[in-house]
Short mmCIF file of C-alpha atoms and ligand atoms in Angstrom, two decimals:
data_model
loop_
_atom_site.label_atom_id
_atom_site.label_comp_id
_atom_site.label_asym_id
_atom_site.label_seq_id
_atom_site.Cartn_x
_atom_site.Cartn_y
_atom_site.Cartn_z
CA MET A 4 129.55 85.47 86.15
CA VAL A 5 127.24 87.24 83.71
CA ILE A 6 126.64 90.98 84.16
CA LEU A 7 123.58 92.38 82.38
CA GLY A 8 123.23 96.16 82.26
CA SER A 9 127.00 96.29 82.67
CA THR A 10 127.34 99.92 81.54
CA GLY A 11 125.02 101.29 84.25
CA SER A 12 125.57 102.45 87.79
CA ILE A 13 125.04 98.98 89.34
CA GLY A 14 126.67 97.15 86.42
CA THR A 15 129.94 99.11 86.60
CA ASN A 16 130.12 98.60 90.38
CA ALA A 17 129.50 94.86 89.93
CA LEU A 18 132.31 94.68 87.36
CA GLU A 19 134.62 96.49 89.77
CA ILE A 20 133.93 93.82 92.41
CA CYS A 21 134.56 91.04 89.84
CA LYS A 22 137.90 92.66 88.99
CA GLN A 23 138.95 92.97 92.63
CA HIS A 24 138.21 89.28 93.19
CA ASN A 25 139.46 87.89 89.89
CA ILE A 26 136.01 86.65 88.97
CA GLN A 27 135.82 85.76 85.28
CA VAL A 28 133.10 87.66 83.39
CA GLU A 29 131.58 85.41 80.75
CA ALA A 30 129.02 87.80 79.23
CA LEU A 31 128.07 91.47 79.27
CA SER A 32 125.00 93.34 78.05
CA CYS A 33 123.88 96.94 77.63
CA GLY A 34 121.15 99.07 76.09
CA SER A 35 122.99 101.49 73.81
CA ASN A 36 126.19 102.72 75.50
CA VAL A 37 128.40 101.08 72.90
CA ASP A 38 131.53 103.08 73.79
CA LEU A 39 131.59 101.93 77.39
CA LEU A 40 130.65 98.39 76.31
CA ASN A 41 133.68 98.33 74.01
CA GLU A 42 135.93 99.49 76.85
CA GLN A 43 134.54 96.74 79.06
CA ILE A 44 135.10 94.15 76.32
CA LEU A 45 138.79 95.10 76.20
CA LYS A 46 139.13 95.01 79.98
CA PHE A 47 137.11 91.86 80.81
CA ASN A 48 137.39 89.79 77.63
CA PRO A 49 133.87 88.28 77.81
CA LYS A 50 132.94 85.34 75.59
CA PHE A 51 129.57 86.85 74.59
CA VAL A 52 127.99 90.30 74.55
CA CYS A 53 124.49 91.59 73.91
CA ILE A 54 123.30 95.05 72.93
CA SER A 55 119.64 96.00 73.02
CA ASP A 56 119.69 98.42 70.07
CA PRO A 57 120.12 96.41 66.80
CA ALA A 58 121.30 99.53 64.95
CA LEU A 59 124.45 99.51 67.10
CA LYS A 60 125.41 95.86 66.56
CA SER A 61 128.07 96.67 63.96
CA LYS A 62 129.78 99.12 66.35
CA VAL A 63 130.37 96.48 69.03
CA LEU A 64 133.98 95.28 68.91
CA HIS A 65 133.35 91.58 69.49
CA LYS A 66 132.93 88.53 67.30
CA TRP A 67 129.89 87.13 69.13
CA VAL A 68 127.24 89.83 69.55
CA PHE A 69 123.59 89.17 70.37
CA VAL A 70 120.90 91.84 69.97
CA GLY A 71 117.62 92.63 71.76
CA ASP A 72 115.61 89.59 72.82
CA GLU A 73 118.49 87.32 71.78
CA ILE A 74 119.70 87.97 75.33
CA SER A 75 117.85 84.70 76.12
CA ASP A 76 119.95 82.78 73.54
CA MET A 77 123.09 84.29 75.01
CA LEU A 78 122.11 83.15 78.51
CA GLU A 79 121.52 79.63 77.15
CA LEU A 80 125.10 79.47 75.90
CA CYS A 81 126.59 80.79 79.15
CA LYS A 82 128.13 78.26 81.51
CA SER A 83 128.18 80.70 84.47
CA GLN A 84 125.94 79.81 87.36
CA LYS A 85 125.29 83.41 88.41
CA VAL A 86 123.65 86.26 86.51
CA VAL A 87 123.64 89.83 87.83
CA ASN A 88 120.64 91.55 86.28
CA ALA A 89 121.27 95.31 86.44
CA ILE A 90 119.19 96.23 83.38
CA VAL A 91 116.81 99.13 84.05
CA GLY A 92 113.05 98.84 83.61
CA PHE A 93 110.69 96.30 82.05
CA ALA A 94 113.46 95.34 79.62
CA GLY A 95 115.03 93.32 82.46
CA LEU A 96 112.11 90.89 82.87
CA ARG A 97 112.96 88.53 80.00
CA ALA A 98 116.47 87.94 81.34
CA SER A 99 115.25 87.34 84.91
CA LEU A 100 112.74 84.71 83.77
CA LYS A 101 115.28 83.02 81.50
CA THR A 102 118.02 83.00 84.16
CA GLN A 103 115.81 81.08 86.57
CA LYS A 104 114.43 78.82 83.85
CA LEU A 105 118.02 77.76 83.13
CA GLY A 106 118.56 76.97 86.83
CA LYS A 107 121.06 79.80 87.31
CA THR A 108 121.21 82.06 90.36
CA LEU A 109 119.64 85.47 89.85
CA ALA A 110 121.36 88.39 91.59
CA LEU A 111 118.70 91.01 91.02
CA ALA A 112 119.02 94.78 90.88
CA ASN A 113 116.24 95.04 88.27
CA LYS A 114 113.39 95.50 90.78
CA GLU A 115 110.94 96.02 87.90
CA SER A 116 111.20 92.23 87.25
CA LEU A 117 109.62 91.64 90.66
CA VAL A 118 107.07 94.46 90.37
CA VAL A 119 105.69 93.05 87.10
CA GLY A 120 106.56 89.37 87.31
CA GLY A 121 107.13 88.41 90.95
CA LYS A 122 104.40 85.78 90.60
CA PHE A 123 106.44 83.90 87.98
CA LEU A 124 109.85 84.08 89.68
CA LYS A 125 111.29 81.76 92.34
CA THR A 126 111.62 84.67 94.72
CA ASP A 127 113.21 82.75 97.61
CA GLU A 128 116.19 81.94 95.35
CA ILE A 129 116.89 85.58 94.42
CA LEU A 130 119.92 87.45 95.78
CA PRO A 131 118.62 91.02 96.18
CA ILE A 132 120.71 94.00 95.05
CA ASP A 133 118.79 96.86 96.62
CA SER A 134 120.02 98.48 99.80
CA GLU A 135 116.73 98.13 101.67
CA HIS A 136 116.17 94.51 100.68
CA PHE A 137 119.73 93.56 101.43
CA GLY A 138 119.23 95.30 104.80
CA LEU A 139 116.05 93.30 105.42
CA LYS A 140 117.81 90.05 104.49
CA PHE A 141 120.55 90.87 106.95
CA LEU A 142 118.02 91.60 109.71
CA LEU A 143 115.92 88.52 108.92
CA GLN A 144 118.74 86.30 110.15
CA ASN A 145 117.18 86.91 113.55
CA LYS A 146 114.67 84.06 113.86
CA THR A 147 112.17 85.80 116.19
CA LYS A 148 108.73 86.03 114.55
CA ILE A 149 108.38 89.29 112.64
CA SER A 150 105.44 91.65 112.88
CA LYS A 151 106.45 94.30 110.32
CA LEU A 152 109.08 95.11 107.70
CA ILE A 153 109.99 98.77 107.26
CA ILE A 154 112.08 100.22 104.45
CA THR A 155 113.36 103.78 104.41
CA ALA A 156 113.14 106.45 101.71
CA SER A 157 115.42 109.46 101.38
CA GLY A 158 112.58 111.64 100.11
CA GLY A 159 114.44 112.11 96.81
CA ALA A 160 115.44 115.30 95.04
CA PHE A 161 112.38 117.24 96.19
CA TYR A 162 112.28 116.34 99.84
CA LYS A 163 112.86 119.98 100.77
CA THR A 164 110.75 121.40 97.92
CA PRO A 165 107.21 122.45 98.87
CA LYS A 166 104.56 120.42 97.05
CA GLU A 167 103.12 123.57 95.40
CA ALA A 168 106.43 124.00 93.54
CA LEU A 169 106.51 120.47 92.07
CA LYS A 170 104.41 121.47 89.07
CA ASN A 171 107.30 123.35 87.49
CA VAL A 172 110.37 121.32 88.42
CA THR A 173 112.73 120.30 85.62
CA PRO A 174 114.38 116.94 84.80
CA LYS A 175 117.74 118.49 85.72
CA GLU A 176 116.46 119.29 89.22
CA ALA A 177 114.81 115.89 89.59
CA LEU A 178 118.07 114.15 88.68
CA LYS A 179 119.92 115.68 91.65
CA HIS A 180 119.54 112.96 94.25
CA PRO A 181 120.74 114.14 97.66
CA ASN A 182 122.38 110.86 98.81
CA TRP A 183 122.76 108.30 96.01
CA SER A 184 124.40 108.37 92.60
CA MET A 185 122.18 106.21 90.36
CA GLY A 186 120.84 105.87 86.82
CA ALA A 187 118.33 108.45 85.55
CA LYS A 188 115.17 106.34 85.76
CA ILE A 189 115.56 105.27 89.39
CA THR A 190 116.56 108.82 90.36
CA ILE A 191 113.29 110.17 88.94
CA ASP A 192 111.42 107.27 90.61
CA SER A 193 113.02 108.33 93.90
CA ALA A 194 111.85 111.91 93.45
CA SER A 195 108.24 110.78 92.82
CA MET A 196 108.33 107.94 95.42
CA ALA A 197 107.50 105.39 92.66
CA ASN A 198 110.79 103.76 93.65
CA LYS A 199 109.56 103.17 97.20
CA LEU A 200 106.23 101.85 95.92
CA PHE A 201 108.20 99.39 93.77
CA GLU A 202 110.39 98.47 96.71
CA ILE A 203 107.30 97.70 98.82
CA MET A 204 106.31 95.19 96.11
CA GLU A 205 109.90 93.94 95.87
CA ALA A 206 109.86 93.27 99.64
CA TYR A 207 106.46 91.59 99.35
CA TRP A 208 107.68 89.16 96.68
CA LEU A 209 111.02 88.51 98.34
CA TYR A 210 109.85 88.07 101.92
CA GLY A 211 106.20 87.01 101.55
CA THR A 212 104.43 89.42 103.90
CA LYS A 213 102.07 92.31 103.24
CA ASN A 214 102.99 93.89 106.54
CA ILE A 215 105.43 96.31 104.97
CA ASP A 216 105.75 100.04 105.33
CA ALA A 217 108.08 102.77 104.19
CA ILE A 218 109.19 105.83 106.12
CA ILE A 219 111.38 108.80 105.19
CA GLU A 220 114.85 108.92 106.76
CA PRO A 221 116.56 111.80 104.92
CA THR A 222 120.21 110.86 105.61
CA SER A 223 119.97 107.33 104.02
CA MET A 224 122.09 105.85 106.79
CA ILE A 225 119.31 103.50 107.91
CA HIS A 226 118.00 101.34 105.07
CA ALA A 227 115.60 98.91 106.71
CA LEU A 228 114.07 98.05 110.07
CA ILE A 229 112.15 95.08 111.37
CA GLU A 230 109.61 95.09 114.16
CA PHE A 231 109.44 91.70 115.85
CA ILE A 232 106.47 90.21 117.63
CA ASP A 233 108.19 90.61 121.03
CA GLY A 234 108.35 94.40 120.65
CA SER A 235 112.00 94.64 119.58
CA THR A 236 112.96 96.67 116.54
CA THR A 237 116.25 96.15 114.71
CA ALA A 238 117.71 98.49 112.10
CA HIS A 239 120.29 98.12 109.33
CA PHE A 240 122.75 101.02 109.19
CA SER A 241 125.43 101.64 106.59
CA ARG A 242 126.74 104.39 104.37
CA ALA A 243 124.75 105.05 101.18
CA ASP A 244 126.96 102.91 98.93
CA MET A 245 125.52 100.16 96.73
CA LYS A 246 128.82 98.24 96.83
CA LEU A 247 127.70 96.57 100.05
CA ALA A 248 124.54 94.99 98.60
CA ILE A 249 126.33 94.17 95.33
CA ALA A 250 129.27 92.52 97.11
CA HIS A 251 126.94 90.30 99.14
CA ALA A 252 125.09 89.21 96.00
CA VAL A 253 128.22 88.68 93.90
CA LEU A 254 130.45 87.05 96.52
CA GLU A 255 127.81 85.61 98.91
CA ASN A 256 130.34 85.10 101.70
CA VAL A 257 131.74 88.53 102.47
CA ASP A 258 134.61 88.40 104.96
CA GLU A 259 136.36 91.67 104.22
CA ASN A 260 135.65 95.36 104.61
CA VAL A 261 133.47 96.71 101.77
CA VAL A 262 132.42 100.17 102.95
CA LYS A 263 133.79 102.40 105.68
CA PRO A 264 131.78 101.90 108.88
CA LEU A 265 129.54 104.77 109.96
CA ASP A 266 130.74 107.37 112.36
CA LEU A 267 128.14 106.94 115.10
CA LEU A 268 128.39 110.62 116.02
CA GLU A 269 126.95 111.47 112.58
CA LEU A 270 123.78 109.67 113.56
CA SER A 271 122.58 112.49 115.81
CA GLN A 272 120.86 113.87 112.68
CA ILE A 273 118.56 110.89 112.27
CA LYS A 274 114.82 111.56 112.28
CA PHE A 275 111.93 109.71 110.66
CA HIS A 276 109.03 111.28 108.76
CA GLN A 277 105.83 109.91 107.30
CA ILE A 278 105.44 109.83 103.49
CA ASP A 279 102.92 112.54 102.53
CA THR A 280 100.72 111.06 99.81
CA GLU A 281 99.55 114.52 98.75
CA LYS A 282 103.12 115.37 97.87
CA TYR A 283 103.92 111.88 96.54
CA PRO A 284 100.52 110.76 95.09
CA ILE A 285 101.87 107.59 93.49
CA PHE A 286 102.60 106.17 96.94
CA SER A 287 98.85 106.26 97.72
CA LEU A 288 98.62 103.06 95.60
CA LYS A 289 100.57 101.07 98.19
CA ASP A 290 97.71 99.19 99.91
CA GLU A 291 95.76 98.55 96.69
CA LEU A 292 98.87 97.25 95.00
CA LEU A 293 99.69 94.93 97.91
CA ASN A 294 96.12 93.63 97.69
CA SER A 295 96.28 93.22 93.88
CA PRO A 296 99.95 92.52 93.07
CA ASP A 297 99.05 91.67 89.43
CA MET A 298 98.53 95.42 88.98
CA GLY A 299 102.28 95.90 89.25
CA VAL A 300 102.59 95.56 85.49
CA VAL A 301 100.13 98.44 85.00
CA VAL A 302 101.85 100.80 87.44
CA ASN A 303 105.26 99.94 86.03
CA ALA A 304 104.32 100.41 82.37
CA ALA A 305 102.53 103.73 82.89
CA ASN A 306 105.33 105.04 85.10
CA GLU A 307 108.01 103.97 82.63
CA VAL A 308 106.29 105.72 79.72
CA MET A 309 105.86 108.93 81.71
CA VAL A 310 109.38 108.99 83.18
CA ALA A 311 110.80 108.68 79.66
CA LYS A 312 108.59 111.60 78.55
CA PHE A 313 109.54 113.72 81.54
CA LEU A 314 113.24 113.15 80.88
CA LYS A 315 112.69 114.41 77.32
CA ASN A 316 110.86 117.52 78.65
CA GLU A 317 107.62 116.26 77.04
CA CYS A 318 105.53 116.39 80.22
CA GLY A 319 105.59 117.87 83.70
CA PHE A 320 106.83 116.05 86.81
CA LEU A 321 103.34 115.70 88.32
CA ASP A 322 102.02 114.21 85.07
CA ILE A 323 104.03 111.07 85.89
CA SER A 324 101.85 110.24 88.89
CA ASN A 325 98.70 111.68 87.31
CA ALA A 326 98.88 109.38 84.30
CA THR A 327 99.97 106.38 86.40
CA LEU A 328 96.96 106.79 88.71
CA LYS A 329 94.68 107.07 85.66
CA ALA A 330 96.11 103.88 84.18
CA PHE A 331 95.70 102.13 87.53
CA ASN A 332 91.99 102.99 87.61
CA LYS A 333 91.44 102.07 83.97
CA PHE A 334 93.03 98.61 84.28
CA SER A 335 91.92 97.91 87.86
CA SER A 336 90.54 94.42 87.18
CA ILE A 337 93.67 92.96 85.55
CA LYS A 338 94.52 89.34 86.43
CA ILE A 339 97.65 87.75 85.06
CA SER A 340 97.87 84.01 84.61
CA SER A 341 101.05 83.52 82.55
CA SER A 342 104.32 85.30 82.02
CA ASP A 343 103.40 85.85 78.36
CA GLU A 344 100.40 87.90 79.49
CA ILE A 345 102.74 90.31 81.28
CA PHE A 346 104.25 91.29 77.93
CA GLU A 347 100.78 91.73 76.35
CA ILE A 348 99.40 93.86 79.18
CA ASP A 349 102.57 95.92 79.37
CA LYS A 350 102.08 96.80 75.69
CA GLU A 351 98.41 97.66 76.16
CA VAL A 352 99.08 99.93 79.17
CA ARG A 353 101.91 101.72 77.35
CA LYS A 354 99.57 102.44 74.42
CA TYR A 355 96.81 103.71 76.75
CA THR A 356 99.24 105.90 78.73
CA LYS A 357 100.65 107.51 75.61
CA GLU A 358 97.07 108.27 74.45
CA ILE A 359 95.79 109.75 77.72
CA ASP A 360 98.97 111.71 78.21
CA ALA A 361 98.42 113.42 74.88
CA LYS A 362 95.12 114.71 76.32
CA ILE A 363 96.49 115.97 79.67
P1 NAD B 15 121.48 102.74 84.74
O1 NAD B 15 120.58 103.55 83.90
O2 NAD B 15 122.71 103.38 85.30
O3 NAD B 15 121.94 101.42 83.94
C1 NAD B 15 121.01 100.63 83.27
C2 NAD B 15 121.69 99.57 82.43
O4 NAD B 15 120.67 98.90 81.66
C3 NAD B 15 122.71 100.11 81.43
O5 NAD B 15 123.75 99.18 81.23
C4 NAD B 15 121.89 100.24 80.14
O6 NAD B 15 122.69 100.20 78.98
C5 NAD B 15 121.00 99.01 80.25
N1 NAD B 15 119.76 99.17 79.50
C6 NAD B 15 119.00 100.28 79.39
N2 NAD B 15 117.94 100.04 78.62
C7 NAD B 15 118.01 98.76 78.22
C8 NAD B 15 117.22 97.91 77.39
N3 NAD B 15 116.10 98.37 76.79
N4 NAD B 15 117.59 96.63 77.24
C9 NAD B 15 118.72 96.16 77.82
N5 NAD B 15 119.53 96.91 78.60
C10 NAD B 15 119.17 98.19 78.79
O7 NAD B 15 120.59 102.15 85.92
P2 NAD B 15 121.05 101.67 87.39
O8 NAD B 15 120.95 102.82 88.33
O9 NAD B 15 122.31 100.89 87.32
O10 NAD B 15 119.84 100.70 87.75
C11 NAD B 15 119.73 99.41 87.19
C12 NAD B 15 118.65 98.65 87.93
O11 NAD B 15 119.05 98.51 89.30
C13 NAD B 15 117.30 99.38 87.97
O12 NAD B 15 116.27 98.44 87.91
C14 NAD B 15 117.30 100.07 89.32
O13 NAD B 15 115.99 100.25 89.84
C15 NAD B 15 118.08 99.04 90.17
N6 NAD B 15 118.73 99.64 91.34
C16 NAD B 15 119.68 100.58 91.17
C17 NAD B 15 120.29 101.15 92.29
C18 NAD B 15 121.39 102.18 92.14
O14 NAD B 15 121.96 102.59 93.16
N7 NAD B 15 121.76 102.58 90.95
C19 NAD B 15 119.91 100.74 93.57
C20 NAD B 15 118.94 99.75 93.70
C21 NAD B 15 118.36 99.20 92.57
MG1 MG B 16 116.60 100.89 97.14
#
């Protein structure tokens, strides 16, 4: 097994599952958390490692270290048939494309790969590591014709915050997710609802329908629902613990307990609420994005630039959606015909977003 993004929230959980099942880890990768990478090297004894930041190469305690884009060369040398891609952001795309090009199985947490490059991935071969998409996969085993896929949102850190107060919220407040413990970028995306917009596109690419909606379920005990043509609706319930989706992607045949079953009496709290696009403006792009999926690269790049700025206290929380909507309008006619173009357009949108943000 290869675990990319091994020092993150998903990566460390995936390694834990490998350890429990004596699965050999052939390669690891991270962005810059060299200390944790070194600990993992000692514990898992991988053959190869990759670090994104070239300046840190000399600090990695391993004799075969790849840096940056050399992640593709590392994947070429790997004999493992499965690659868990738990890198965050656009940086994960290269590894997703390469994994499939090499005929390996892609277990994908890096949803940004699908948002920007779903068109160039063999999506029906992907093992999804996202609670909603794992939930949908589980429910899709029912062969009745579907009429609609529904994924749930927790509402994020500001579900209980009035929209008038969002102007002044801080990164520290935005990073307090009520139900899930995740990396910083996805936690901010959850607070703005960009995460759910991305998950709509993730579901579109994975399951091939545009009949997808998202609804707020604040307890995160229901992750996905499917409405079938006959009028039945099924729902996937489980505790908010990513180990379930990761275990299914890593092991494929799960025949043991992974998470404690829900106490049904806790479910009396469950209520559904519509997503308010005045409070979460980025989610207003849903229908346009489903109609023009090539625009995923634009939304992703602008959002990524702004989330990084927000985390460094360089812009306000609402500027994330403001700038992303501006970029969406500016680049509205984008058509992408090769995977190389994704990298070019990503660059262009990042440049534009940095420029307009300076004027906000
Ligand atoms: P994280 O920030 O905890 O970890 C990200 C990992 O990517 C780290 O190992 C980091 O070193 C590495 N990384 C960062 N920048 C990099 C770069 N430029 N190049 C290469 N590697 C880089 O994030 P996470 O919460 O584990 O999320 C990882 C991915 O999984 C994201 O795409 C996220 O949307 C998705 N996901 C996460 C969860 C969750 O519960 N955490 C749930 C569903 C999907
Ligand atoms: Mg999710």
